[in-house]
CSV table of C-alpha atoms in Angstrom, one decimal:
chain,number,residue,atom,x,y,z
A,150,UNK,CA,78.3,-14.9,-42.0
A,151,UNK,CA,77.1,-11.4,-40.2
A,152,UNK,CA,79.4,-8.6,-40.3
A,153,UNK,CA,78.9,-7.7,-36.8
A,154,UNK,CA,77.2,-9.8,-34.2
A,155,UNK,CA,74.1,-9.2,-31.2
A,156,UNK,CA,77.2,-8.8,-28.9
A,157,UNK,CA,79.9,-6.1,-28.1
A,158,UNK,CA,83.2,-7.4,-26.5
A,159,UNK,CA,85.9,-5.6,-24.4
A,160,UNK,CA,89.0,-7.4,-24.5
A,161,UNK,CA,91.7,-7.1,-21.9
A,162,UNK,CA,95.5,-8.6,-22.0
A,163,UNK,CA,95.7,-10.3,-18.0
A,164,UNK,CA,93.1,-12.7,-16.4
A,165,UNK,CA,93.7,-10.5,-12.8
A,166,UNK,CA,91.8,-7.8,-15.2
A,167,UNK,CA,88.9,-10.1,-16.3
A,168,UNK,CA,88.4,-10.9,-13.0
A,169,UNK,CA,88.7,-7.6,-11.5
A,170,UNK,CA,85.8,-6.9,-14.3
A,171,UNK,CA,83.5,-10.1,-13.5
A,172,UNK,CA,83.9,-9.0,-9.7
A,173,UNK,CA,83.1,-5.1,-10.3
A,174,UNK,CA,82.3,-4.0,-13.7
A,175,UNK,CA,84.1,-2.0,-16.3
A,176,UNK,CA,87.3,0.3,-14.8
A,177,UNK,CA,86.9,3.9,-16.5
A,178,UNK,CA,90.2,5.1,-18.2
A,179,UNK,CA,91.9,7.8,-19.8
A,180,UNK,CA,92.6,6.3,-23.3
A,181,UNK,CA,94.8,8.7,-25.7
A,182,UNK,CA,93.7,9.4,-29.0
A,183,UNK,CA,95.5,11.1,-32.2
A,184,UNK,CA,92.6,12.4,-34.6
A,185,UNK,CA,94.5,13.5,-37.5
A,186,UNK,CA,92.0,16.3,-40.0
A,187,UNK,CA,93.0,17.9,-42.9
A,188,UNK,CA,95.2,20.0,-41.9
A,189,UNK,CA,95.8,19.6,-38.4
A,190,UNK,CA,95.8,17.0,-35.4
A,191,UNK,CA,94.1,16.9,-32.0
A,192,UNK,CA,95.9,15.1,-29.3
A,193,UNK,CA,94.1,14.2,-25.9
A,194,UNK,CA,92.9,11.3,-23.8
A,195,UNK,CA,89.4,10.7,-22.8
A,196,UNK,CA,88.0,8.7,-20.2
A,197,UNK,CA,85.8,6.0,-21.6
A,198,UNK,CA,85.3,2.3,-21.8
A,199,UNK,CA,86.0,0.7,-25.0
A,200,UNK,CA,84.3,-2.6,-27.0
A,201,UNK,CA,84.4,-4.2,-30.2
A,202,UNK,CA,81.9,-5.3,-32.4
A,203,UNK,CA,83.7,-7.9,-34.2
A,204,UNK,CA,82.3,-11.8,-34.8
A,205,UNK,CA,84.6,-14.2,-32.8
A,206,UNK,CA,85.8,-15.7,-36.4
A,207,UNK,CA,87.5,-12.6,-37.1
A,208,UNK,CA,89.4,-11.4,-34.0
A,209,UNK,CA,92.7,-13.1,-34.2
A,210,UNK,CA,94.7,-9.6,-34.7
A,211,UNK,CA,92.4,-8.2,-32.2
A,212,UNK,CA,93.9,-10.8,-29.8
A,213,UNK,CA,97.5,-9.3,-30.7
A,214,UNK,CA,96.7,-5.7,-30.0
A,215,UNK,CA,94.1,-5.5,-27.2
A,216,UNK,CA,94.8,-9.1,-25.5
A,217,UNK,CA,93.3,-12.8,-25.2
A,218,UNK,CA,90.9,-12.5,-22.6
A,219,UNK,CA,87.9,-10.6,-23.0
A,220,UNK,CA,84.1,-9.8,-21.4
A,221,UNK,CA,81.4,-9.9,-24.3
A,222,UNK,CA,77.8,-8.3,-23.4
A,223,UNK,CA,74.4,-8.0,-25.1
A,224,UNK,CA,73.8,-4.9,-27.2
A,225,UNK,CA,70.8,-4.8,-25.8
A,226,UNK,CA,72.5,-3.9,-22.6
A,227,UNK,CA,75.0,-1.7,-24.7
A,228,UNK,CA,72.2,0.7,-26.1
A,229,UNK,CA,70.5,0.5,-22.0
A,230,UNK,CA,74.3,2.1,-21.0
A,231,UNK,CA,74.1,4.5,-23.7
A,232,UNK,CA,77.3,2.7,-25.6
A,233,UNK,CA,77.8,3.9,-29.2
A,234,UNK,CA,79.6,3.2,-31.7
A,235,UNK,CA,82.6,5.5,-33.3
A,236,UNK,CA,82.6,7.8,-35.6
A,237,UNK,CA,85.4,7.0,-38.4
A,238,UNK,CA,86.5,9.8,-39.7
A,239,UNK,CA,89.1,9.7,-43.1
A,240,UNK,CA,91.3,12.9,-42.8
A,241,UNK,CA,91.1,14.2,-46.2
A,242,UNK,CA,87.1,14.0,-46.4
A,243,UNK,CA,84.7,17.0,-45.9
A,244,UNK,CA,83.2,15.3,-42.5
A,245,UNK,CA,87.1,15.8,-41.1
A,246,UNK,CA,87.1,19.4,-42.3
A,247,UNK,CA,83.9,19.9,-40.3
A,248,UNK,CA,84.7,18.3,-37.3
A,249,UNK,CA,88.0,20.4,-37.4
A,250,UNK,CA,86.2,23.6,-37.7
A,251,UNK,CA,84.4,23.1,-34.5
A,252,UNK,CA,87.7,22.1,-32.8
A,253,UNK,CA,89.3,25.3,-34.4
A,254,UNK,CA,86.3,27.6,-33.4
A,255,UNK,CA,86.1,25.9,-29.8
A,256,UNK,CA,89.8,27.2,-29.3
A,257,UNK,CA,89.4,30.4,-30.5
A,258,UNK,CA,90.0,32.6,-26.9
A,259,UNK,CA,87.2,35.4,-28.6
A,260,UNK,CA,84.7,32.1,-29.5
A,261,UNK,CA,81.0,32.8,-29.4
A,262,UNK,CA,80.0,29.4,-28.5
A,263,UNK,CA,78.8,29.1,-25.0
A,264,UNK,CA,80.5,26.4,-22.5
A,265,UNK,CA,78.0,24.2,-23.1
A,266,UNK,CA,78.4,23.9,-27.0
A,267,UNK,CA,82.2,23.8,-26.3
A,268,UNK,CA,81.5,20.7,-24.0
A,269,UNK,CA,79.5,19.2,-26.7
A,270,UNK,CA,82.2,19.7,-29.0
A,271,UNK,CA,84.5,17.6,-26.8
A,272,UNK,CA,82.1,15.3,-26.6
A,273,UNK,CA,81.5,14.3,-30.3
A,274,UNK,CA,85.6,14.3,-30.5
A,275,UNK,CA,85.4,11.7,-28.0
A,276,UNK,CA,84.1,9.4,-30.0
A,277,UNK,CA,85.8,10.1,-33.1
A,278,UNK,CA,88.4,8.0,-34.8
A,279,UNK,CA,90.5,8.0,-37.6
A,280,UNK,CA,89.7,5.5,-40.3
A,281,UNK,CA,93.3,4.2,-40.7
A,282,UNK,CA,96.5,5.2,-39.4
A,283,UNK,CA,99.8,4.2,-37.3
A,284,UNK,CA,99.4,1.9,-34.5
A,285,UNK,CA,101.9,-0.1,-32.0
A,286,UNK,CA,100.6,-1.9,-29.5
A,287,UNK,CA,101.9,-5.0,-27.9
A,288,UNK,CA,103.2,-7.5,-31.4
A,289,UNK,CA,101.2,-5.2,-34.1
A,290,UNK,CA,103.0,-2.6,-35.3
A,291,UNK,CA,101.4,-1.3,-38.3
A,292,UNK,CA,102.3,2.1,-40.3
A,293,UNK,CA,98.4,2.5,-41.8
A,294,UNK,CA,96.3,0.1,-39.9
A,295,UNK,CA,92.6,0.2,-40.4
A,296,UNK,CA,91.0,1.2,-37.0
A,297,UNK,CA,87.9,0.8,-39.0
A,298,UNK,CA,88.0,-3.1,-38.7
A,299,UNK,CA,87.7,-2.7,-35.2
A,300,UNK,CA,84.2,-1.8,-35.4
A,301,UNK,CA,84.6,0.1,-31.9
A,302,UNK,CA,82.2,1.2,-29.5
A,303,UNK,CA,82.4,3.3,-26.8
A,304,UNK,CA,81.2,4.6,-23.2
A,305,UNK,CA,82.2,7.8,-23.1
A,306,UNK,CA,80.6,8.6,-19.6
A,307,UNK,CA,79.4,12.4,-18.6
A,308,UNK,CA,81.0,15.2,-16.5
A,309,UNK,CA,78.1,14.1,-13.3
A,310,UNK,CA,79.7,10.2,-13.3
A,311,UNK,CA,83.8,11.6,-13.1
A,312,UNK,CA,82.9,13.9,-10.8
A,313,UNK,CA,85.8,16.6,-10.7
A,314,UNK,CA,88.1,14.8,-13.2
A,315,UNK,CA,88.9,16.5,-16.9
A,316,UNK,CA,86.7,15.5,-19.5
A,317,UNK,CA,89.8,16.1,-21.8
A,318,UNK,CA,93.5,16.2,-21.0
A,319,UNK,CA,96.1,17.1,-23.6
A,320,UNK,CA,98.6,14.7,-24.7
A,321,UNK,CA,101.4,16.1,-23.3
A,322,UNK,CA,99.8,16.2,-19.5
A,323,UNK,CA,98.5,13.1,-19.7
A,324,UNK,CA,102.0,11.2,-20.5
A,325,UNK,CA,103.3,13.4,-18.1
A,326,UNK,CA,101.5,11.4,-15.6
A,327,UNK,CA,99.2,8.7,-16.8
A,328,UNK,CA,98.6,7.7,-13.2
A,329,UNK,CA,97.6,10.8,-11.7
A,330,UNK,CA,94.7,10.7,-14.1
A,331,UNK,CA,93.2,7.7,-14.0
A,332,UNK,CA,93.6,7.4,-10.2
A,333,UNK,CA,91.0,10.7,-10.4
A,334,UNK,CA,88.8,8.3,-12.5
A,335,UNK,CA,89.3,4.9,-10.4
A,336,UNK,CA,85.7,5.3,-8.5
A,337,UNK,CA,84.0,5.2,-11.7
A,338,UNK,CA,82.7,1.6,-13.0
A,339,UNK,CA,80.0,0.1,-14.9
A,340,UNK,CA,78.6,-2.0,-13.8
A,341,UNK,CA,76.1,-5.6,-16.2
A,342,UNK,CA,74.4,-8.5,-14.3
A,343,UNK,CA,75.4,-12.1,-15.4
A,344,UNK,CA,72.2,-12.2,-17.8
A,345,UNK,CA,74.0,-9.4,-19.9
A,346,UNK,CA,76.8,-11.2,-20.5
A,347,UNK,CA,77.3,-13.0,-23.8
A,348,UNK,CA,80.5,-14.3,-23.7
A,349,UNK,CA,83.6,-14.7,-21.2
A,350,UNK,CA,86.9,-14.8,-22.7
A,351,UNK,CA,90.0,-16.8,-21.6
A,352,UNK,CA,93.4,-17.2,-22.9
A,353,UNK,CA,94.0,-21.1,-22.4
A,354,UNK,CA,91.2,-23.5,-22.3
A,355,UNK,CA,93.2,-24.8,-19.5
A,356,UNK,CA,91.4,-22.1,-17.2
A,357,UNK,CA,88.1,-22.3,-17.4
A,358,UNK,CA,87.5,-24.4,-14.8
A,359,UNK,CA,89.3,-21.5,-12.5
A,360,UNK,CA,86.9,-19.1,-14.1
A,361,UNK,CA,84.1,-21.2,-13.3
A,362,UNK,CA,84.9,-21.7,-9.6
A,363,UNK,CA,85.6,-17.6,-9.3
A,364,UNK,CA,82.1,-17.4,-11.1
A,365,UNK,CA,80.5,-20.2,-8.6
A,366,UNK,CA,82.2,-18.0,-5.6
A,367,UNK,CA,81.0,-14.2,-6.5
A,368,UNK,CA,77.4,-15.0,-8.7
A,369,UNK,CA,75.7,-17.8,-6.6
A,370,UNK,CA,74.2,-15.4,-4.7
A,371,UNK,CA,73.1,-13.5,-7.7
A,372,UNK,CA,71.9,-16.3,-9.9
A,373,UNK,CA,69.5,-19.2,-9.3
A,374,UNK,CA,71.4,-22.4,-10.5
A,375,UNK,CA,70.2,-22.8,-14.0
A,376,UNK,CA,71.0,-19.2,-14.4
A,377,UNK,CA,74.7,-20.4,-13.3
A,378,UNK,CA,74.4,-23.2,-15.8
A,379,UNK,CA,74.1,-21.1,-18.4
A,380,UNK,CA,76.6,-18.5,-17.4
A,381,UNK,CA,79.3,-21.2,-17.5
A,382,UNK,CA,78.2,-22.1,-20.9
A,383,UNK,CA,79.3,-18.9,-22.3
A,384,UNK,CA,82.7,-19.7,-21.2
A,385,UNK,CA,85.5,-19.8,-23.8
A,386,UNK,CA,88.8,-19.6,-25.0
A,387,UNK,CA,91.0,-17.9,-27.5
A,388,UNK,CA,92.6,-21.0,-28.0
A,389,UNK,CA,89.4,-22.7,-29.1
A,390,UNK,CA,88.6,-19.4,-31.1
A,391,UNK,CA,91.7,-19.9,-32.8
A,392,UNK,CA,91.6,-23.3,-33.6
A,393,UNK,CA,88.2,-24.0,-34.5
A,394,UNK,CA,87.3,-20.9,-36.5
């Protein structure tokens, strides 16, 4: 069996949000990340949009934290959108003590590092991750879960796609008002046609005939019918996932 598949996958927990991401693409949002180092923390939200790289065989706790409905597309169109996959960081190794110098140095009011570098600074952050650590999230609530298993990747778009939005917002302003935020990040989507898509992802098998019919509606003018054919064959559900895996 491979350990990770041609496909990355970006699960949501309501069918309203598949749709909404069928109909326009990928909704940009603030997500909030701790990033324990060895001797300190850093606590902000970034905007990005996140995937998994995970074979459909192993995502039943997946399902529990990040929801049963999901939108899977090629890597090939992954790499294209300049997706990338985190950097998993354990806290106590010599890669988190160099990250955290950086992060140290870029706060430094007398720094030498121009705003450029500090920018780039922010940047790698964004797509660092702790290996393991605390998580609760919907059912799972796990004291040292491995964020590893995940095998994240992300879209961590630039500073010319948000426009006038922060790149990086503390953790305290951002859950001062999550809403605020992400409303200055709501114009930003990305977008995949319906040849990039490997997979769509339903709760109930009960649904897919909805999901076809929405499909028939919005890509018929997109797709010749064969290509719709198809389309509707990479229809399932986590209920099928769950049973026959």
């Amino acid at each position: 069996m491979a350990i990770s598949t041609n496909s990355i996958i970006h699960y949501t927990s309501t069918y309203k949000a598949l749709i909404g991401i069928l109909k326009e693409g990928f909704r940009v949002k603030y997500c909030l990340e701790r990033l324990a180092l060895s001797e300190n923390a850093s606590n902000a939200a970034h905007p990005m949009v996140s995937f998994c790289d995970i074979p459909l065989s192993d995502s039943k706790q997946h399902f529990s934290a990040y929801g049963k409905y999901g939108v899977g597309l090629s890597k090939t169109w992954a790499i294209e959108n300049g997706v990338n996959p985190v950097i998993y960081i354990d806290h106590n190794s010599l890669f988190a003590k160099s990250i955290e110098s950086l992060i140290v140095e870029r706060r430094r009011s007398d720094t030498n590092l121009t705003k450029e570098q500090r920018a780039e600074i922010l940047r790698i952050k964004s797509y660092a991750k702790n290996y393991s650590g605390p998580l609760k999230r919907k059912s799972l609530d796990s004291p040292d879960y491995r964020f590893y298993d995940e095998r994240e990747w992300r879209l961590v778009p630039s500073s010319d796609i948000i426009g006038d939005a922060s790149f990086s917002v503390t953790s305290a302003a951002y859950m001062e008002d999550k809403d605020k935020y992400n409303s200055r990040v709501s114009h930003c989507r990305v977008k995949f046609s319906a040849s990039d898509i490997s997979y769509i992802i339903v709760k109930d098998t009960e649904e897919i005939p909805r999901v076809i019919n929405f499909l028939r509606s919005v890509y018929s003018s997109k797709c010749t019918a064969d290509e719709l054919d198809v389309l509707f064959s990479k229809i399932c559900s986590t209920q099928q996932i769950i049973d026959d895996y």
